[in-house]
Amino acid sequence: MFSKKSSSSYSVDTLVGANSFFEGNIKLDGTIRIDGKTRGEVKAEGDVIIGEKATVWGNIYANNVIISGIVEGNITAKGQLRLTTSAKLTGDIKTNSLIADEGAIFHGNCAMMENSTRQEIPTKEKDK
């Protein structure tokens, strides 16, 4: 997970620049940083970083997601979803770990996924 790193310390494979508008679905194996405006679904095997001045209209599926800008869409993060102080998220989220900094805005529903590394606690009935 990336909680100890800042969003600028990641190796980024794809960048949507601050003065760009991209319309369409994005699918990639690596990490994407969006600083402009994007309309469409984003699916990344790596991480998705939404910059402070970015706006995304569409669902995001990724390993980890950091949001500092505006997102209108549902988020599925297999690892961690972080909403920074300037984040504004409208949509439902499904994640393994959620961090919301003070000042972040979130409107929607949240479902926490089970961590696949957690071990089941045995019950007395199962031990028999």
PDB file of C-alpha atoms in Angstrom:
ATOM      1  CA  MET A   1       0.000   0.000   0.000  1.00  0.00           C
ATOM      2  CA  PHE A   2       1.077   3.574  -0.361  1.00  0.00           C
ATOM      3  CA  SER A   3       0.086   5.352   2.826  1.00  0.00           C
ATOM      4  CA  LYS A   4       3.640   6.399   3.682  1.00  0.00           C
ATOM      5  CA  LYS A   5       4.455   7.793   0.231  1.00  0.00           C
ATOM      6  CA  SER A   6       3.232  11.026  -1.249  1.00  0.00           C
ATOM      7  CA  SER A   7       1.342  10.828  -4.533  1.00  0.00           C
ATOM      8  CA  SER A   8       4.273  12.505  -6.323  1.00  0.00           C
ATOM      9  CA  SER A   9       6.719   9.704  -5.432  1.00  0.00           C
ATOM     10  CA  TYR A  10       5.068   7.036  -7.606  1.00  0.00           C
ATOM     11  CA  SER A  11       6.317   5.708 -10.878  1.00  0.00           C
ATOM     12  CA  VAL A  12       3.611   6.792 -13.315  1.00  0.00           C
ATOM     13  CA  ASP A  13       3.095   4.910 -16.587  1.00  0.00           C
ATOM     14  CA  THR A  14       0.341   7.143 -17.998  1.00  0.00           C
ATOM     15  CA  LEU A  15      -0.414  10.825 -17.437  1.00  0.00           C
ATOM     16  CA  VAL A  16      -3.449  12.899 -18.363  1.00  0.00           C
ATOM     17  CA  GLY A  17      -2.019  16.421 -18.129  1.00  0.00           C
ATOM     18  CA  ALA A  18      -3.575  19.400 -16.387  1.00  0.00           C
ATOM     19  CA  ASN A  19      -4.714  21.061 -19.644  1.00  0.00           C
ATOM     20  CA  SER A  20      -6.090  17.855 -21.166  1.00  0.00           C
ATOM     21  CA  PHE A  21      -9.582  16.467 -21.585  1.00  0.00           C
ATOM     22  CA  PHE A  22      -9.862  12.740 -22.292  1.00  0.00           C
ATOM     23  CA  GLU A  23     -13.155  11.097 -23.218  1.00  0.00           C
ATOM     24  CA  GLY A  24     -13.357   7.305 -23.386  1.00  0.00           C
ATOM     25  CA  ASN A  25     -12.442   4.279 -21.325  1.00  0.00           C
ATOM     26  CA  ILE A  26      -8.874   3.814 -20.095  1.00  0.00           C
ATOM     27  CA  LYS A  27      -7.446   0.366 -19.375  1.00  0.00           C
ATOM     28  CA  LEU A  28      -3.815  -0.156 -18.371  1.00  0.00           C
ATOM     29  CA  ASP A  29      -1.507  -2.570 -16.578  1.00  0.00           C
ATOM     30  CA  GLY A  30       0.418   0.126 -14.698  1.00  0.00           C
ATOM     31  CA  THR A  31      -0.228   3.343 -12.786  1.00  0.00           C
ATOM     32  CA  ILE A  32      -2.037   6.417 -14.096  1.00  0.00           C
ATOM     33  CA  ARG A  33      -2.057   9.978 -12.810  1.00  0.00           C
ATOM     34  CA  ILE A  34      -4.890  12.235 -13.910  1.00  0.00           C
ATOM     35  CA  ASP A  35      -4.384  15.989 -13.535  1.00  0.00           C
ATOM     36  CA  GLY A  36      -6.876  17.068 -16.226  1.00  0.00           C
ATOM     37  CA  LYS A  37     -10.459  16.129 -16.964  1.00  0.00           C
ATOM     38  CA  THR A  38     -11.572  12.598 -17.876  1.00  0.00           C
ATOM     39  CA  ARG A  39     -14.979  11.227 -18.832  1.00  0.00           C
ATOM     40  CA  GLY A  40     -15.136   7.432 -18.911  1.00  0.00           C
ATOM     41  CA  GLU A  41     -14.157   4.332 -16.989  1.00  0.00           C
ATOM     42  CA  VAL A  42     -10.610   3.910 -15.656  1.00  0.00           C
ATOM     43  CA  LYS A  43      -9.338   0.349 -15.083  1.00  0.00           C
ATOM     44  CA  ALA A  44      -5.767  -0.037 -13.848  1.00  0.00           C
ATOM     45  CA  GLU A  45      -3.900  -3.106 -12.630  1.00  0.00           C
ATOM     46  CA  GLY A  46      -1.686  -0.641 -10.750  1.00  0.00           C
ATOM     47  CA  ASP A  47      -2.707   2.547  -8.984  1.00  0.00           C
ATOM     48  CA  VAL A  48      -4.836   5.559  -9.934  1.00  0.00           C
ATOM     49  CA  ILE A  49      -3.846   9.013  -8.709  1.00  0.00           C
ATOM     50  CA  ILE A  50      -6.308  11.877  -9.147  1.00  0.00           C
ATOM     51  CA  GLY A  51      -4.584  15.268  -8.846  1.00  0.00           C
ATOM     52  CA  GLU A  52      -5.927  18.230  -6.910  1.00  0.00           C
ATOM     53  CA  LYS A  53      -7.239  20.096  -9.990  1.00  0.00           C
ATOM     54  CA  ALA A  54      -8.513  16.971 -11.784  1.00  0.00           C
ATOM     55  CA  THR A  55     -12.110  16.011 -12.464  1.00  0.00           C
ATOM     56  CA  VAL A  56     -13.158  12.464 -13.335  1.00  0.00           C
ATOM     57  CA  TRP A  57     -16.661  11.494 -14.457  1.00  0.00           C
ATOM     58  CA  GLY A  58     -16.698   7.704 -14.434  1.00  0.00           C
ATOM     59  CA  ASN A  59     -16.031   4.576 -12.429  1.00  0.00           C
ATOM     60  CA  ILE A  60     -12.510   3.701 -11.268  1.00  0.00           C
ATOM     61  CA  TYR A  61     -11.177   0.159 -10.730  1.00  0.00           C
ATOM     62  CA  ALA A  62      -7.611  -0.176  -9.419  1.00  0.00           C
ATOM     63  CA  ASN A  63      -5.298  -1.683  -6.863  1.00  0.00           C
ATOM     64  CA  ASN A  64      -4.892   1.566  -4.878  1.00  0.00           C
ATOM     65  CA  VAL A  65      -6.533   4.953  -5.464  1.00  0.00           C
ATOM     66  CA  ILE A  66      -5.562   8.414  -4.192  1.00  0.00           C
ATOM     67  CA  ILE A  67      -8.077  11.179  -4.795  1.00  0.00           C
ATOM     68  CA  SER A  68      -7.152  14.832  -4.355  1.00  0.00           C
ATOM     69  CA  GLY A  69      -9.563  16.267  -6.947  1.00  0.00           C
ATOM     70  CA  ILE A  70     -13.185  15.661  -7.922  1.00  0.00           C
ATOM     71  CA  VAL A  71     -14.588  12.233  -8.823  1.00  0.00           C
ATOM     72  CA  GLU A  72     -18.181  11.511  -9.792  1.00  0.00           C
ATOM     73  CA  GLY A  73     -18.380   7.742 -10.083  1.00  0.00           C
ATOM     74  CA  ASN A  74     -17.998   4.509  -8.187  1.00  0.00           C
ATOM     75  CA  ILE A  75     -14.598   3.353  -6.921  1.00  0.00           C
ATOM     76  CA  THR A  76     -13.374  -0.222  -6.476  1.00  0.00           C
ATOM     77  CA  ALA A  77      -9.920  -0.367  -4.875  1.00  0.00           C
ATOM     78  CA  LYS A  78      -8.512  -3.831  -4.093  1.00  0.00           C
ATOM     79  CA  GLY A  79      -5.965  -2.275  -1.746  1.00  0.00           C
ATOM     80  CA  GLN A  80      -6.359   1.203  -0.315  1.00  0.00           C
ATOM     81  CA  LEU A  81      -8.518   4.219  -1.141  1.00  0.00           C
ATOM     82  CA  ARG A  82      -7.264   7.531   0.183  1.00  0.00           C
ATOM     83  CA  LEU A  83      -9.253  10.749   0.101  1.00  0.00           C
ATOM     84  CA  THR A  84      -6.955  13.707   0.723  1.00  0.00           C
ATOM     85  CA  THR A  85      -8.043  17.020   2.241  1.00  0.00           C
ATOM     86  CA  SER A  86      -9.082  18.460  -1.139  1.00  0.00           C
ATOM     87  CA  ALA A  87     -10.961  15.339  -2.371  1.00  0.00           C
ATOM     88  CA  LYS A  88     -14.614  15.457  -3.404  1.00  0.00           C
ATOM     89  CA  LEU A  89     -16.094  12.046  -4.180  1.00  0.00           C
ATOM     90  CA  THR A  90     -19.688  11.382  -5.193  1.00  0.00           C
ATOM     91  CA  GLY A  91     -20.319   7.677  -5.694  1.00  0.00           C
ATOM     92  CA  ASP A  92     -20.184   4.327  -3.980  1.00  0.00           C
ATOM     93  CA  ILE A  93     -16.911   2.777  -2.888  1.00  0.00           C
ATOM     94  CA  LYS A  94     -15.727  -0.764  -2.350  1.00  0.00           C
ATOM     95  CA  THR A  95     -12.272  -1.128  -0.846  1.00  0.00           C
ATOM     96  CA  ASN A  96     -10.112  -3.115   1.513  1.00  0.00           C
ATOM     97  CA  SER A  97      -8.793  -0.035   3.344  1.00  0.00           C
ATOM     98  CA  LEU A  98     -10.156   3.525   3.502  1.00  0.00           C
ATOM     99  CA  ILE A  99      -8.326   6.633   4.653  1.00  0.00           C
ATOM    100  CA  ALA A 100     -10.155   9.967   4.598  1.00  0.00           C
ATOM    101  CA  ASP A 101      -8.147  13.022   5.557  1.00  0.00           C
ATOM    102  CA  GLU A 102      -9.866  15.815   7.466  1.00  0.00           C
ATOM    103  CA  GLY A 103     -11.705  18.043   5.008  1.00  0.00           C
ATOM    104  CA  ALA A 104     -12.368  15.343   2.398  1.00  0.00           C
ATOM    105  CA  ILE A 105     -15.949  15.199   1.106  1.00  0.00           C
ATOM    106  CA  PHE A 106     -17.663  11.877   0.366  1.00  0.00           C
ATOM    107  CA  HIS A 107     -21.284  11.323  -0.697  1.00  0.00           C
ATOM    108  CA  GLY A 108     -22.241   7.691  -1.256  1.00  0.00           C
ATOM    109  CA  ASN A 109     -22.100   4.237   0.250  1.00  0.00           C
ATOM    110  CA  CYS A 110     -19.035   2.352   1.435  1.00  0.00           C
ATOM    111  CA  ALA A 111     -18.500  -1.413   1.462  1.00  0.00           C
ATOM    112  CA  MET A 112     -15.363  -2.867   2.983  1.00  0.00           C
ATOM    113  CA  MET A 113     -13.954  -5.936   1.222  1.00  0.00           C
ATOM    114  CA  GLU A 114     -12.502  -8.781   3.205  1.00  0.00           C
ATOM    115  CA  ASN A 115      -8.739  -8.872   3.324  1.00  0.00           C
ATOM    116  CA  SER A 116      -7.679 -12.065   1.547  1.00  0.00           C
ATOM    117  CA  THR A 117      -4.762 -12.476   3.971  1.00  0.00           C
ATOM    118  CA  ARG A 118      -6.961 -12.611   7.076  1.00  0.00           C
ATOM    119  CA  GLN A 119      -7.227 -16.036   8.613  1.00  0.00           C
ATOM    120  CA  GLU A 120     -10.580 -17.358   9.711  1.00  0.00           C
ATOM    121  CA  ILE A 121     -10.919 -17.602  13.476  1.00  0.00           C
ATOM    122  CA  PRO A 122     -11.848 -21.165  14.394  1.00  0.00           C
ATOM    123  CA  THR A 123     -15.043 -21.680  16.358  1.00  0.00           C
ATOM    124  CA  LYS A 124     -15.668 -24.450  18.865  1.00  0.00           C
ATOM    125  CA  GLU A 125     -18.084 -26.156  16.506  1.00  0.00           C
ATOM    126  CA  LYS A 126     -15.498 -26.304  13.730  1.00  0.00           C
ATOM    127  CA  ASP A 127     -12.836 -27.631  16.097  1.00  0.00           C
ATOM    128  CA  LYS A 128     -14.920 -30.722  16.945  1.00  0.00           C
TER     129      LYS A 128
END
